[in-house]
């Protein structure tokens, strides 16, 4: 595959991010771009890296492990897909930030594993704001408060914010409602539990400008940078 288009795509995405930030009266440097390289080979990561991108995200731990092993070591890797507890150790050994923690038992496990290596794992809690049954994530405000309260006792994890995914087919007003709900929930949970929830991970290729207007601090963008993904995940070369 040819990834010569990646540099121009990245420039375009960064331009659109700064426009959206300006429109919302926000500081551009408060918004980070996570380049979602899932299903694309290490050459795609290299092309984006050569164009200056340093933050990459994957949704599967195995693919993350394989790709990070052959990529430049100044890359910051994030996990954005569902984390099974038996993959937690591998994820902890690689990830700067896990966006997709969604239960107290998973947090406890991450904390135990991280503590063993002297690490404090930064995590976000994934919220299912839209109520779609097919989605992972914490489904209720009370559930979130409970998990945040429990996390305070866990020395090996630091919860730093919330993450959500909007439905693909949602219209603009629905997207706005979902993203603003996550921001309002974050404000409320921060105030109630004292956990400093600075990060809001929301917005993908189709909806990141709306997410930025509604307060996103990390946008996760794949196809606008790397191109259309194959319908089925490709195996690693
Ligand atoms: C794949 C993925 C993205 C990026 O999706 P694009 O539409 O390609 O930008 C963002 N977030 C999560 C959780 C993903 O799995």
PDB file of C-alpha atoms and ligand atoms in Angstrom:
ATOM      1  CA  UNK A   1       0.000   0.000   0.000  1.00  0.00           C
ATOM      2  CA  UNK A   2       1.063   3.541  -0.728  1.00  0.00           C
ATOM      3  CA  UNK A   3       0.855   6.055   2.134  1.00  0.00           C
ATOM      4  CA  UNK A   4       2.138   9.151   0.357  1.00  0.00           C
ATOM      5  CA  UNK A   5      -1.285  10.760   0.904  1.00  0.00           C
ATOM      6  CA  UNK A   6      -0.948  10.608   4.696  1.00  0.00           C
ATOM      7  CA  UNK A   7       1.099  13.800   5.100  1.00  0.00           C
ATOM      8  CA  UNK A   8      -1.398  15.974   3.215  1.00  0.00           C
ATOM      9  CA  UNK A   9      -4.325  14.299   4.991  1.00  0.00           C
ATOM     10  CA  UNK A  10      -2.762  15.016   8.379  1.00  0.00           C
ATOM     11  CA  UNK A  11      -2.209  18.653   7.470  1.00  0.00           C
ATOM     12  CA  UNK A  12      -5.840  18.942   6.399  1.00  0.00           C
ATOM     13  CA  UNK A  13      -7.101  17.311   9.608  1.00  0.00           C
ATOM     14  CA  UNK A  14      -4.899  19.556  11.778  1.00  0.00           C
ATOM     15  CA  UNK A  15      -6.189  22.577   9.885  1.00  0.00           C
ATOM     16  CA  UNK A  16      -9.789  21.513  10.455  1.00  0.00           C
ATOM     17  CA  UNK A  17      -9.036  20.965  14.158  1.00  0.00           C
ATOM     18  CA  UNK A  18      -7.679  24.494  14.508  1.00  0.00           C
ATOM     19  CA  UNK A  19     -10.639  25.957  12.648  1.00  0.00           C
ATOM     20  CA  UNK A  20     -13.078  24.114  14.901  1.00  0.00           C
ATOM     21  CA  UNK A  21     -11.150  25.234  17.988  1.00  0.00           C
ATOM     22  CA  UNK A  22     -11.158  28.842  16.859  1.00  0.00           C
ATOM     23  CA  UNK A  23     -14.868  28.699  16.056  1.00  0.00           C
ATOM     24  CA  UNK A  24     -15.507  27.412  19.581  1.00  0.00           C
ATOM     25  CA  UNK A  25     -13.221  29.990  21.188  1.00  0.00           C
ATOM     26  CA  UNK A  26     -10.855  27.265  22.397  1.00  0.00           C
ATOM     27  CA  UNK A  27      -7.058  27.021  22.451  1.00  0.00           C
ATOM     28  CA  UNK A  28      -5.792  24.669  19.739  1.00  0.00           C
ATOM     29  CA  UNK A  29      -3.126  23.166  22.005  1.00  0.00           C
ATOM     30  CA  UNK A  30      -5.875  21.957  24.370  1.00  0.00           C
ATOM     31  CA  UNK A  31      -6.969  19.476  21.709  1.00  0.00           C
ATOM     32  CA  UNK A  32      -4.848  16.429  20.892  1.00  0.00           C
ATOM     33  CA  UNK A  33      -5.144  14.342  17.761  1.00  0.00           C
ATOM     34  CA  UNK A  34      -4.887  10.565  18.208  1.00  0.00           C
ATOM     35  CA  UNK A  35      -4.160   9.020  14.807  1.00  0.00           C
ATOM     36  CA  UNK A  36      -6.106   5.743  14.681  1.00  0.00           C
ATOM     37  CA  UNK A  37      -3.899   3.321  12.749  1.00  0.00           C
ATOM     38  CA  UNK A  38      -5.975   0.155  13.290  1.00  0.00           C
ATOM     39  CA  UNK A  39      -5.990  -2.276  10.339  1.00  0.00           C
ATOM     40  CA  UNK A  40      -3.217  -0.273   8.619  1.00  0.00           C
ATOM     41  CA  UNK A  41       0.346  -1.626   8.437  1.00  0.00           C
ATOM     42  CA  UNK A  42       3.380  -0.159  10.229  1.00  0.00           C
ATOM     43  CA  UNK A  43       4.264   1.767   7.042  1.00  0.00           C
ATOM     44  CA  UNK A  44       1.174   3.907   7.597  1.00  0.00           C
ATOM     45  CA  UNK A  45       2.388   4.741  11.115  1.00  0.00           C
ATOM     46  CA  UNK A  46       5.828   5.574   9.718  1.00  0.00           C
ATOM     47  CA  UNK A  47       4.352   7.921   7.118  1.00  0.00           C
ATOM     48  CA  UNK A  48       2.377   9.812   9.758  1.00  0.00           C
ATOM     49  CA  UNK A  49       5.370   9.829  12.082  1.00  0.00           C
ATOM     50  CA  UNK A  50       7.524  11.325   9.341  1.00  0.00           C
ATOM     51  CA  UNK A  51       4.893  14.063   8.996  1.00  0.00           C
ATOM     52  CA  UNK A  52       5.245  14.878  12.700  1.00  0.00           C
ATOM     53  CA  UNK A  53       2.461  12.836  14.304  1.00  0.00           C
ATOM     54  CA  UNK A  54       3.472  11.288  17.656  1.00  0.00           C
ATOM     55  CA  UNK A  55       0.184  10.100  19.200  1.00  0.00           C
ATOM     56  CA  UNK A  56      -1.335   6.909  17.766  1.00  0.00           C
ATOM     57  CA  UNK A  57      -4.268   4.764  18.858  1.00  0.00           C
ATOM     58  CA  UNK A  58      -5.260   1.159  18.258  1.00  0.00           C
ATOM     59  CA  UNK A  59      -8.402  -0.726  19.226  1.00  0.00           C
ATOM     60  CA  UNK A  60      -6.926  -4.229  19.687  1.00  0.00           C
ATOM     61  CA  UNK A  61      -4.166  -5.090  22.145  1.00  0.00           C
ATOM     62  CA  UNK A  62      -2.514  -7.711  19.930  1.00  0.00           C
ATOM     63  CA  UNK A  63      -2.318  -5.361  16.956  1.00  0.00           C
ATOM     64  CA  UNK A  64      -1.073  -2.584  19.238  1.00  0.00           C
ATOM     65  CA  UNK A  65       1.692  -4.852  20.553  1.00  0.00           C
ATOM     66  CA  UNK A  66       2.826  -5.950  17.102  1.00  0.00           C
ATOM     67  CA  UNK A  67       2.764  -2.476  15.582  1.00  0.00           C
ATOM     68  CA  UNK A  68       4.375  -0.652  18.495  1.00  0.00           C
ATOM     69  CA  UNK A  69       7.215  -3.182  18.520  1.00  0.00           C
ATOM     70  CA  UNK A  70       8.292  -2.187  15.001  1.00  0.00           C
ATOM     71  CA  UNK A  71       7.534   1.545  15.199  1.00  0.00           C
ATOM     72  CA  UNK A  72       9.690   4.509  16.329  1.00  0.00           C
ATOM     73  CA  UNK A  73       9.962   4.566  20.112  1.00  0.00           C
ATOM     74  CA  UNK A  74       9.055   8.223  20.559  1.00  0.00           C
ATOM     75  CA  UNK A  75       5.433   7.349  19.776  1.00  0.00           C
ATOM     76  CA  UNK A  76       2.779   7.629  22.483  1.00  0.00           C
ATOM     77  CA  UNK A  77       0.320   4.735  22.131  1.00  0.00           C
ATOM     78  CA  UNK A  78      -3.284   4.765  23.315  1.00  0.00           C
ATOM     79  CA  UNK A  79      -5.753   1.885  23.477  1.00  0.00           C
ATOM     80  CA  UNK A  80      -9.251   2.896  22.369  1.00  0.00           C
ATOM     81  CA  UNK A  81     -10.983  -0.498  22.009  1.00  0.00           C
ATOM     82  CA  UNK A  82     -12.530  -2.803  24.574  1.00  0.00           C
ATOM     83  CA  UNK A  83      -9.934  -4.277  26.937  1.00  0.00           C
ATOM     84  CA  UNK A  84     -10.346  -7.901  28.012  1.00  0.00           C
ATOM     85  CA  UNK A  85      -8.897  -8.521  31.448  1.00  0.00           C
ATOM     86  CA  UNK A  86      -6.519 -11.210  30.167  1.00  0.00           C
ATOM     87  CA  UNK A  87      -4.897  -8.614  27.880  1.00  0.00           C
ATOM     88  CA  UNK A  88      -4.497  -6.003  30.616  1.00  0.00           C
ATOM     89  CA  UNK A  89      -0.840  -6.751  31.335  1.00  0.00           C
ATOM     90  CA  UNK A  90       0.167  -6.326  27.716  1.00  0.00           C
ATOM     91  CA  UNK A  91      -1.845  -3.105  27.421  1.00  0.00           C
ATOM     92  CA  UNK A  92      -0.283  -1.686  30.596  1.00  0.00           C
ATOM     93  CA  UNK A  93       3.210  -2.433  29.328  1.00  0.00           C
ATOM     94  CA  UNK A  94       2.644  -0.375  26.160  1.00  0.00           C
ATOM     95  CA  UNK A  95      -0.044   2.264  26.643  1.00  0.00           C
ATOM     96  CA  UNK A  96       0.327   5.807  27.902  1.00  0.00           C
ATOM     97  CA  UNK A  97      -3.459   6.031  28.098  1.00  0.00           C
ATOM     98  CA  UNK A  98      -6.255   3.445  28.019  1.00  0.00           C
ATOM     99  CA  UNK A  99      -9.479   5.147  26.831  1.00  0.00           C
ATOM    100  CA  UNK A 100     -11.774   2.190  27.326  1.00  0.00           C
ATOM    101  CA  UNK A 101     -11.897   1.123  30.984  1.00  0.00           C
ATOM    102  CA  UNK A 102     -15.487   0.303  31.849  1.00  0.00           C
ATOM    103  CA  UNK A 103     -15.687  -1.638  35.113  1.00  0.00           C
ATOM    104  CA  UNK A 104     -14.404  -1.587  38.651  1.00  0.00           C
ATOM    105  CA  UNK A 105     -12.951  -5.088  38.303  1.00  0.00           C
ATOM    106  CA  UNK A 106     -10.982  -4.089  35.194  1.00  0.00           C
ATOM    107  CA  UNK A 107      -9.637  -1.002  36.971  1.00  0.00           C
ATOM    108  CA  UNK A 108      -8.609  -3.120  39.959  1.00  0.00           C
ATOM    109  CA  UNK A 109      -6.794  -5.528  37.678  1.00  0.00           C
ATOM    110  CA  UNK A 110      -5.032  -2.741  35.765  1.00  0.00           C
ATOM    111  CA  UNK A 111      -4.038  -1.175  39.074  1.00  0.00           C
ATOM    112  CA  UNK A 112      -2.587  -4.412  40.429  1.00  0.00           C
ATOM    113  CA  UNK A 113      -0.593  -5.081  37.261  1.00  0.00           C
ATOM    114  CA  UNK A 114       0.660  -1.492  36.983  1.00  0.00           C
ATOM    115  CA  UNK A 115       1.681  -1.396  40.643  1.00  0.00           C
ATOM    116  CA  UNK A 116       3.811  -4.493  40.156  1.00  0.00           C
ATOM    117  CA  UNK A 117       5.914  -2.608  37.618  1.00  0.00           C
ATOM    118  CA  UNK A 118       5.908   0.656  39.541  1.00  0.00           C
ATOM    119  CA  UNK A 119       3.660   2.331  36.969  1.00  0.00           C
ATOM    120  CA  UNK A 120       0.541   4.407  37.456  1.00  0.00           C
ATOM    121  CA  UNK A 121      -1.644   3.652  34.442  1.00  0.00           C
ATOM    122  CA  UNK A 122      -3.582   6.631  33.137  1.00  0.00           C
ATOM    123  CA  UNK A 123      -7.094   5.635  32.024  1.00  0.00           C
ATOM    124  CA  UNK A 124     -10.341   7.131  30.798  1.00  0.00           C
ATOM    125  CA  UNK A 125     -13.718   5.615  31.571  1.00  0.00           C
ATOM    126  CA  UNK A 126     -15.781   4.725  28.530  1.00  0.00           C
ATOM    127  CA  UNK A 127     -19.389   5.868  28.777  1.00  0.00           C
ATOM    128  CA  UNK A 128     -22.270   4.541  26.730  1.00  0.00           C
ATOM    129  CA  UNK A 129     -24.104   7.853  26.437  1.00  0.00           C
ATOM    130  CA  UNK A 130     -26.212   6.997  23.414  1.00  0.00           C
ATOM    131  CA  UNK A 131     -27.712   3.900  25.049  1.00  0.00           C
ATOM    132  CA  UNK A 132     -26.952   1.703  22.036  1.00  0.00           C
ATOM    133  CA  UNK A 133     -27.010  -1.897  23.203  1.00  0.00           C
ATOM    134  CA  UNK A 134     -24.179  -2.961  20.937  1.00  0.00           C
ATOM    135  CA  UNK A 135     -21.740  -0.594  22.616  1.00  0.00           C
ATOM    136  CA  UNK A 136     -19.376  -1.184  25.490  1.00  0.00           C
ATOM    137  CA  UNK A 137     -19.182   1.350  28.255  1.00  0.00           C
ATOM    138  CA  UNK A 138     -20.687   2.377  31.559  1.00  0.00           C
ATOM    139  CA  UNK A 139     -24.404   2.921  31.099  1.00  0.00           C
ATOM    140  CA  UNK A 140     -25.418   5.056  34.081  1.00  0.00           C
ATOM    141  CA  UNK A 141     -24.389   8.101  36.075  1.00  0.00           C
ATOM    142  CA  UNK A 142     -24.541   6.137  39.333  1.00  0.00           C
ATOM    143  CA  UNK A 143     -22.340   3.446  37.824  1.00  0.00           C
ATOM    144  CA  UNK A 144     -19.790   6.099  36.908  1.00  0.00           C
ATOM    145  CA  UNK A 145     -19.805   7.667  40.381  1.00  0.00           C
ATOM    146  CA  UNK A 146     -19.377   4.250  41.994  1.00  0.00           C
ATOM    147  CA  UNK A 147     -16.409   3.343  39.795  1.00  0.00           C
ATOM    148  CA  UNK A 148     -14.786   6.752  40.341  1.00  0.00           C
ATOM    149  CA  UNK A 149     -15.149   6.462  44.115  1.00  0.00           C
ATOM    150  CA  UNK A 150     -13.592   3.006  43.999  1.00  0.00           C
ATOM    151  CA  UNK A 151     -10.747   4.204  41.774  1.00  0.00           C
ATOM    152  CA  UNK A 152      -9.526   6.619  44.430  1.00  0.00           C
ATOM    153  CA  UNK A 153      -8.330   3.625  46.490  1.00  0.00           C
ATOM    154  CA  UNK A 154      -6.497   2.062  43.553  1.00  0.00           C
ATOM    155  CA  UNK A 155      -2.885   3.192  43.637  1.00  0.00           C
ATOM    156  CA  UNK A 156      -1.928   1.830  40.223  1.00  0.00           C
ATOM    157  CA  UNK A 157      -4.526   3.704  38.150  1.00  0.00           C
ATOM    158  CA  UNK A 158      -5.283   7.345  37.600  1.00  0.00           C
ATOM    159  CA  UNK A 159      -8.643   8.121  35.997  1.00  0.00           C
ATOM    160  CA  UNK A 160      -8.178  11.276  33.950  1.00  0.00           C
ATOM    161  CA  UNK A 161     -11.433  11.662  32.068  1.00  0.00           C
ATOM    162  CA  UNK A 162     -14.225  10.136  30.027  1.00  0.00           C
ATOM    163  CA  UNK A 163     -14.521   8.692  26.537  1.00  0.00           C
ATOM    164  CA  UNK A 164     -17.496   7.962  24.325  1.00  0.00           C
ATOM    165  CA  UNK A 165     -18.374   6.852  20.828  1.00  0.00           C
ATOM    166  CA  UNK A 166     -21.375   8.327  19.047  1.00  0.00           C
ATOM    167  CA  UNK A 167     -23.551   6.191  16.736  1.00  0.00           C
ATOM    168  CA  UNK A 168     -22.384   6.315  13.112  1.00  0.00           C
ATOM    169  CA  UNK A 169     -25.764   7.253  11.751  1.00  0.00           C
ATOM    170  CA  UNK A 170     -26.532  10.079  14.174  1.00  0.00           C
ATOM    171  CA  UNK A 171     -27.524  13.500  12.842  1.00  0.00           C
ATOM    172  CA  UNK A 172     -25.792  16.691  13.934  1.00  0.00           C
ATOM    173  CA  UNK A 173     -28.237  17.597  16.702  1.00  0.00           C
ATOM    174  CA  UNK A 174     -28.034  14.093  18.137  1.00  0.00           C
ATOM    175  CA  UNK A 175     -24.216  14.168  18.017  1.00  0.00           C
ATOM    176  CA  UNK A 176     -24.220  17.517  19.795  1.00  0.00           C
ATOM    177  CA  UNK A 177     -26.542  16.153  22.450  1.00  0.00           C
ATOM    178  CA  UNK A 178     -24.329  13.085  23.022  1.00  0.00           C
ATOM    179  CA  UNK A 179     -21.072  15.051  23.209  1.00  0.00           C
ATOM    180  CA  UNK A 180     -22.499  17.763  25.448  1.00  0.00           C
ATOM    181  CA  UNK A 181     -23.994  15.076  27.741  1.00  0.00           C
ATOM    182  CA  UNK A 182     -20.526  13.615  28.183  1.00  0.00           C
ATOM    183  CA  UNK A 183     -19.133  17.042  29.070  1.00  0.00           C
ATOM    184  CA  UNK A 184     -21.944  17.750  31.551  1.00  0.00           C
ATOM    185  CA  UNK A 185     -21.515  14.296  33.100  1.00  0.00           C
ATOM    186  CA  UNK A 186     -17.768  14.908  33.394  1.00  0.00           C
ATOM    187  CA  UNK A 187     -18.320  18.237  35.177  1.00  0.00           C
ATOM    188  CA  UNK A 188     -20.782  16.657  37.573  1.00  0.00           C
ATOM    189  CA  UNK A 189     -18.616  13.614  38.310  1.00  0.00           C
ATOM    190  CA  UNK A 190     -15.510  15.770  38.880  1.00  0.00           C
ATOM    191  CA  UNK A 191     -17.408  17.934  41.364  1.00  0.00           C
ATOM    192  CA  UNK A 192     -19.007  14.987  43.143  1.00  0.00           C
ATOM    193  CA  UNK A 193     -15.980  12.682  43.457  1.00  0.00           C
ATOM    194  CA  UNK A 194     -13.049  15.080  43.351  1.00  0.00           C
ATOM    195  CA  UNK A 195     -11.375  12.993  40.654  1.00  0.00           C
ATOM    196  CA  UNK A 196      -9.809  15.427  38.175  1.00  0.00           C
ATOM    197  CA  UNK A 197     -11.455  14.459  34.901  1.00  0.00           C
ATOM    198  CA  UNK A 198      -9.567  16.748  32.545  1.00  0.00           C
ATOM    199  CA  UNK A 199      -9.817  14.641  29.413  1.00  0.00           C
ATOM    200  CA  UNK A 200     -12.806  14.213  27.120  1.00  0.00           C
ATOM    201  CA  UNK A 201     -12.042  11.690  24.376  1.00  0.00           C
ATOM    202  CA  UNK A 202     -14.752  12.125  21.753  1.00  0.00           C
ATOM    203  CA  UNK A 203     -15.011  12.725  18.034  1.00  0.00           C
ATOM    204  CA  UNK A 204     -13.957  10.603  15.036  1.00  0.00           C
ATOM    205  CA  UNK A 205     -13.520  11.286  11.309  1.00  0.00           C
ATOM    206  CA  UNK A 206     -17.197  12.024  10.749  1.00  0.00           C
ATOM    207  CA  UNK A 207     -17.961  14.122  13.800  1.00  0.00           C
ATOM    208  CA  UNK A 208     -14.777  15.572  15.343  1.00  0.00           C
ATOM    209  CA  UNK A 209     -15.582  19.219  14.656  1.00  0.00           C
ATOM    210  CA  UNK A 210     -18.830  18.962  16.603  1.00  0.00           C
ATOM    211  CA  UNK A 211     -16.965  17.130  19.391  1.00  0.00           C
ATOM    212  CA  UNK A 212     -14.403  19.952  19.589  1.00  0.00           C
ATOM    213  CA  UNK A 213     -17.161  22.535  19.802  1.00  0.00           C
ATOM    214  CA  UNK A 214     -18.634  20.506  22.676  1.00  0.00           C
ATOM    215  CA  UNK A 215     -15.357  20.271  24.599  1.00  0.00           C
ATOM    216  CA  UNK A 216     -13.295  17.316  23.302  1.00  0.00           C
ATOM    217  CA  UNK A 217      -9.667  17.275  24.486  1.00  0.00           C
ATOM    218  CA  UNK A 218      -8.696  14.224  22.410  1.00  0.00           C
ATOM    219  CA  UNK A 219     -10.160  13.418  18.992  1.00  0.00           C
ATOM    220  CA  UNK A 220      -9.596   9.931  17.545  1.00  0.00           C
ATOM    221  CA  UNK A 221      -9.248  10.057  13.783  1.00  0.00           C
ATOM    222  CA  UNK A 222      -8.458   7.169  11.460  1.00  0.00           C
ATOM    223  CA  UNK A 223      -9.951   7.116   7.986  1.00  0.00           C
ATOM    224  CA  UNK A 224      -9.502  10.835   7.266  1.00  0.00           C
ATOM    225  CA  UNK A 225      -5.757  10.351   7.781  1.00  0.00           C
ATOM    226  CA  UNK A 226      -5.032   6.855   6.477  1.00  0.00           C
ATOM    227  CA  UNK A 227      -7.903   6.225   4.078  1.00  0.00           C
ATOM    228  CA  UNK A 228     -10.796   3.820   4.003  1.00  0.00           C
ATOM    229  CA  UNK A 229     -10.298   0.666   6.051  1.00  0.00           C
ATOM    230  CA  UNK A 230     -10.776  -2.762   4.506  1.00  0.00           C
ATOM    231  CA  UNK A 231     -14.069  -4.307   5.582  1.00  0.00           C
ATOM    232  CA  UNK A 232     -12.239  -7.057   7.425  1.00  0.00           C
ATOM    233  CA  UNK A 233      -9.165  -6.331   9.557  1.00  0.00           C
ATOM    234  CA  UNK A 234      -6.023  -7.224   7.629  1.00  0.00           C
ATOM    235  CA  UNK A 235      -3.485  -9.573   9.146  1.00  0.00           C
ATOM    236  CA  UNK A 236      -0.121  -8.114   9.959  1.00  0.00           C
ATOM    237  CA  UNK A 237       2.592  -8.651   7.329  1.00  0.00           C
TER     238      UNK A 237
HETATM  239  C1  LIG B   1     -11.854   3.156  14.600  1.00  0.00           C
HETATM  240  C2  LIG B   1     -12.088   4.053  15.751  1.00  0.00           C
HETATM  241  C3  LIG B   1     -11.959   5.445  15.615  1.00  0.00           C
HETATM  242  C4  LIG B   1     -11.600   6.134  14.316  1.00  0.00           C
HETATM  243  O1  LIG B   1     -12.623   6.019  13.395  1.00  0.00           O
HETATM  244  P1  LIG B   1     -12.603   6.855  11.999  1.00  0.00           P
HETATM  245  O2  LIG B   1     -14.007   6.985  11.632  1.00  0.00           O
HETATM  246  O3  LIG B   1     -11.815   6.041  11.035  1.00  0.00           O
HETATM  247  O4  LIG B   1     -11.953   8.167  12.267  1.00  0.00           O
HETATM  248  C5  LIG B   1     -12.174   6.219  16.748  1.00  0.00           C
HETATM  249  N1  LIG B   1     -12.495   5.668  17.935  1.00  0.00           N
HETATM  250  C6  LIG B   1     -12.619   4.336  18.110  1.00  0.00           C
HETATM  251  C7  LIG B   1     -12.973   3.800  19.445  1.00  0.00           C
HETATM  252  C8  LIG B   1     -12.425   3.483  17.025  1.00  0.00           C
HETATM  253  O5  LIG B   1     -12.559   2.160  17.194  1.00  0.00           O
END
